[in-house]
Amino acid sequence: MMTIKCTRCKKKIIKYKKIGRGRLWYCWKDRIIEDNSVHVGSEIKCQCGNLIGIDEGKRIKMRQNSFHYSGTVMRKKKI
Ligand SMILES: [Zn+2]
């Protein structure tokens, strides 16, 4: 489970089930466990007003440098 935090106010914004390694470019909405963000139209913001990402329908395109994240990554299951 990844916890995405705002770089400006350090608050927890999203709890996310990330699968696979690598940078977090997108957040798929069906993997979001907890969402404390503020939705203004297609903009996803922290409660402090910091723009975190853009809503693209099924996923959120994350704005790099406005958040950081920590936690564990789920490994892809071998079939
Ligand atoms: Zn914030």
JSON list of C-alpha atoms and ligand atoms in Angstrom, two decimals:
[
{"chain": "A", "resi": 1, "resn": "MET", "atom": "CA", "xyz": [0.00, 0.00, 0.00]},
{"chain": "A", "resi": 2, "resn": "MET", "atom": "CA", "xyz": [1.30, 3.40, -0.96]},
{"chain": "A", "resi": 3, "resn": "THR", "atom": "CA", "xyz": [0.54, 6.56, 0.93]},
{"chain": "A", "resi": 4, "resn": "ILE", "atom": "CA", "xyz": [0.63, 9.66, -1.24]},
{"chain": "A", "resi": 5, "resn": "LYS", "atom": "CA", "xyz": [1.43, 12.84, 0.62]},
{"chain": "A", "resi": 6, "resn": "CYS", "atom": "CA", "xyz": [1.40, 16.47, -0.34]},
{"chain": "A", "resi": 7, "resn": "THR", "atom": "CA", "xyz": [4.86, 18.05, -0.58]},
{"chain": "A", "resi": 8, "resn": "ARG", "atom": "CA", "xyz": [3.50, 21.40, 0.53]},
{"chain": "A", "resi": 9, "resn": "CYS", "atom": "CA", "xyz": [1.55, 20.54, 3.70]},
{"chain": "A", "resi": 10, "resn": "LYS", "atom": "CA", "xyz": [2.70, 16.92, 4.22]},
{"chain": "A", "resi": 11, "resn": "LYS", "atom": "CA", "xyz": [-0.88, 15.67, 4.62]},
{"chain": "A", "resi": 12, "resn": "LYS", "atom": "CA", "xyz": [-1.96, 12.26, 3.46]},
{"chain": "A", "resi": 13, "resn": "ILE", "atom": "CA", "xyz": [-3.98, 12.61, 0.29]},
{"chain": "A", "resi": 14, "resn": "ILE", "atom": "CA", "xyz": [-4.47, 9.17, -1.21]},
{"chain": "A", "resi": 15, "resn": "LYS", "atom": "CA", "xyz": [-3.94, 5.58, -0.17]},
{"chain": "A", "resi": 16, "resn": "TYR", "atom": "CA", "xyz": [-3.20, 3.61, -3.28]},
{"chain": "A", "resi": 17, "resn": "LYS", "atom": "CA", "xyz": [-2.56, 0.02, -4.23]},
{"chain": "A", "resi": 18, "resn": "LYS", "atom": "CA", "xyz": [0.42, 0.36, -6.54]},
{"chain": "A", "resi": 19, "resn": "ILE", "atom": "CA", "xyz": [1.39, -2.61, -8.67]},
{"chain": "A", "resi": 20, "resn": "GLY", "atom": "CA", "xyz": [4.87, -2.91, -10.10]},
{"chain": "A", "resi": 21, "resn": "ARG", "atom": "CA", "xyz": [7.97, -0.81, -9.63]},
{"chain": "A", "resi": 22, "resn": "GLY", "atom": "CA", "xyz": [8.76, 2.48, -11.22]},
{"chain": "A", "resi": 23, "resn": "ARG", "atom": "CA", "xyz": [7.54, 6.00, -10.91]},
{"chain": "A", "resi": 24, "resn": "LEU", "atom": "CA", "xyz": [3.97, 6.82, -10.11]},
{"chain": "A", "resi": 25, "resn": "TRP", "atom": "CA", "xyz": [2.68, 8.53, -13.24]},
{"chain": "A", "resi": 26, "resn": "TYR", "atom": "CA", "xyz": [-0.96, 7.56, -12.95]},
{"chain": "A", "resi": 27, "resn": "CYS", "atom": "CA", "xyz": [-3.35, 6.57, -10.21]},
{"chain": "A", "resi": 28, "resn": "TRP", "atom": "CA", "xyz": [-5.97, 4.13, -11.37]},
{"chain": "A", "resi": 29, "resn": "LYS", "atom": "CA", "xyz": [-9.18, 4.94, -9.58]},
{"chain": "A", "resi": 30, "resn": "ASP", "atom": "CA", "xyz": [-10.17, 1.34, -8.91]},
{"chain": "A", "resi": 31, "resn": "ARG", "atom": "CA", "xyz": [-6.94, 0.93, -6.92]},
{"chain": "A", "resi": 32, "resn": "ILE", "atom": "CA", "xyz": [-7.49, 3.95, -4.69]},
{"chain": "A", "resi": 33, "resn": "ILE", "atom": "CA", "xyz": [-8.29, 2.78, -1.18]},
{"chain": "A", "resi": 34, "resn": "GLU", "atom": "CA", "xyz": [-8.76, 6.10, 0.51]},
{"chain": "A", "resi": 35, "resn": "ASP", "atom": "CA", "xyz": [-9.19, 9.50, -1.06]},
{"chain": "A", "resi": 36, "resn": "ASN", "atom": "CA", "xyz": [-8.85, 12.72, 0.91]},
{"chain": "A", "resi": 37, "resn": "SER", "atom": "CA", "xyz": [-8.30, 14.90, -2.13]},
{"chain": "A", "resi": 38, "resn": "VAL", "atom": "CA", "xyz": [-10.44, 17.78, -3.27]},
{"chain": "A", "resi": 39, "resn": "HIS", "atom": "CA", "xyz": [-11.95, 17.49, -6.75]},
{"chain": "A", "resi": 40, "resn": "VAL", "atom": "CA", "xyz": [-12.41, 20.75, -8.60]},
{"chain": "A", "resi": 41, "resn": "GLY", "atom": "CA", "xyz": [-13.68, 19.92, -12.07]},
{"chain": "A", "resi": 42, "resn": "SER", "atom": "CA", "xyz": [-10.97, 17.67, -13.49]},
{"chain": "A", "resi": 43, "resn": "GLU", "atom": "CA", "xyz": [-8.35, 18.95, -11.05]},
{"chain": "A", "resi": 44, "resn": "ILE", "atom": "CA", "xyz": [-7.33, 16.83, -8.10]},
{"chain": "A", "resi": 45, "resn": "LYS", "atom": "CA", "xyz": [-6.04, 18.97, -5.29]},
{"chain": "A", "resi": 46, "resn": "CYS", "atom": "CA", "xyz": [-4.84, 18.60, -1.76]},
{"chain": "A", "resi": 47, "resn": "GLN", "atom": "CA", "xyz": [-6.92, 20.27, 0.91]},
{"chain": "A", "resi": 48, "resn": "CYS", "atom": "CA", "xyz": [-4.27, 23.01, 1.03]},
{"chain": "A", "resi": 49, "resn": "GLY", "atom": "CA", "xyz": [-4.87, 23.81, -2.65]},
{"chain": "A", "resi": 50, "resn": "ASN", "atom": "CA", "xyz": [-1.78, 22.13, -4.07]},
{"chain": "A", "resi": 51, "resn": "LEU", "atom": "CA", "xyz": [-2.56, 20.60, -7.48]},
{"chain": "A", "resi": 52, "resn": "ILE", "atom": "CA", "xyz": [-1.81, 16.89, -7.35]},
{"chain": "A", "resi": 53, "resn": "GLY", "atom": "CA", "xyz": [-3.16, 15.61, -10.63]},
{"chain": "A", "resi": 54, "resn": "ILE", "atom": "CA", "xyz": [-5.67, 15.73, -13.44]},
{"chain": "A", "resi": 55, "resn": "ASP", "atom": "CA", "xyz": [-8.71, 13.47, -13.63]},
{"chain": "A", "resi": 56, "resn": "GLU", "atom": "CA", "xyz": [-8.68, 11.59, -16.94]},
{"chain": "A", "resi": 57, "resn": "GLY", "atom": "CA", "xyz": [-11.68, 9.39, -16.29]},
{"chain": "A", "resi": 58, "resn": "LYS", "atom": "CA", "xyz": [-10.49, 5.99, -15.15]},
{"chain": "A", "resi": 59, "resn": "ARG", "atom": "CA", "xyz": [-7.18, 7.32, -13.95]},
{"chain": "A", "resi": 60, "resn": "ILE", "atom": "CA", "xyz": [-5.57, 10.39, -12.47]},
{"chain": "A", "resi": 61, "resn": "LYS", "atom": "CA", "xyz": [-2.53, 11.77, -14.23]},
{"chain": "A", "resi": 62, "resn": "MET", "atom": "CA", "xyz": [-0.23, 12.66, -11.37]},
{"chain": "A", "resi": 63, "resn": "ARG", "atom": "CA", "xyz": [1.61, 15.95, -11.36]},
{"chain": "A", "resi": 64, "resn": "GLN", "atom": "CA", "xyz": [5.20, 15.16, -10.50]},
{"chain": "A", "resi": 65, "resn": "ASN", "atom": "CA", "xyz": [6.92, 17.11, -7.70]},
{"chain": "A", "resi": 66, "resn": "SER", "atom": "CA", "xyz": [3.67, 18.05, -6.01]},
{"chain": "A", "resi": 67, "resn": "PHE", "atom": "CA", "xyz": [3.47, 14.82, -4.04]},
{"chain": "A", "resi": 68, "resn": "HIS", "atom": "CA", "xyz": [5.67, 12.13, -2.65]},
{"chain": "A", "resi": 69, "resn": "TYR", "atom": "CA", "xyz": [4.85, 8.62, -1.67]},
{"chain": "A", "resi": 70, "resn": "SER", "atom": "CA", "xyz": [6.03, 5.84, 0.54]},
{"chain": "A", "resi": 71, "resn": "GLY", "atom": "CA", "xyz": [5.03, 2.31, 1.33]},
{"chain": "A", "resi": 72, "resn": "THR", "atom": "CA", "xyz": [5.12, -1.08, -0.28]},
{"chain": "A", "resi": 73, "resn": "VAL", "atom": "CA", "xyz": [4.56, -2.01, -3.90]},
{"chain": "A", "resi": 74, "resn": "MET", "atom": "CA", "xyz": [2.48, -5.03, -4.79]},
{"chain": "A", "resi": 75, "resn": "ARG", "atom": "CA", "xyz": [4.33, -7.54, -6.88]},
{"chain": "A", "resi": 76, "resn": "LYS", "atom": "CA", "xyz": [2.79, -8.79, -10.06]},
{"chain": "A", "resi": 77, "resn": "LYS", "atom": "CA", "xyz": [1.57, -12.31, -9.56]},
{"chain": "A", "resi": 78, "resn": "LYS", "atom": "CA", "xyz": [3.08, -14.94, -11.78]},
{"chain": "A", "resi": 79, "resn": "ILE", "atom": "CA", "xyz": [0.49, -16.99, -13.59]},
{"chain": "B", "resi": 1, "resn": "ZN", "atom": "ZN", "xyz": [-1.31, 19.94, 0.81]}
]
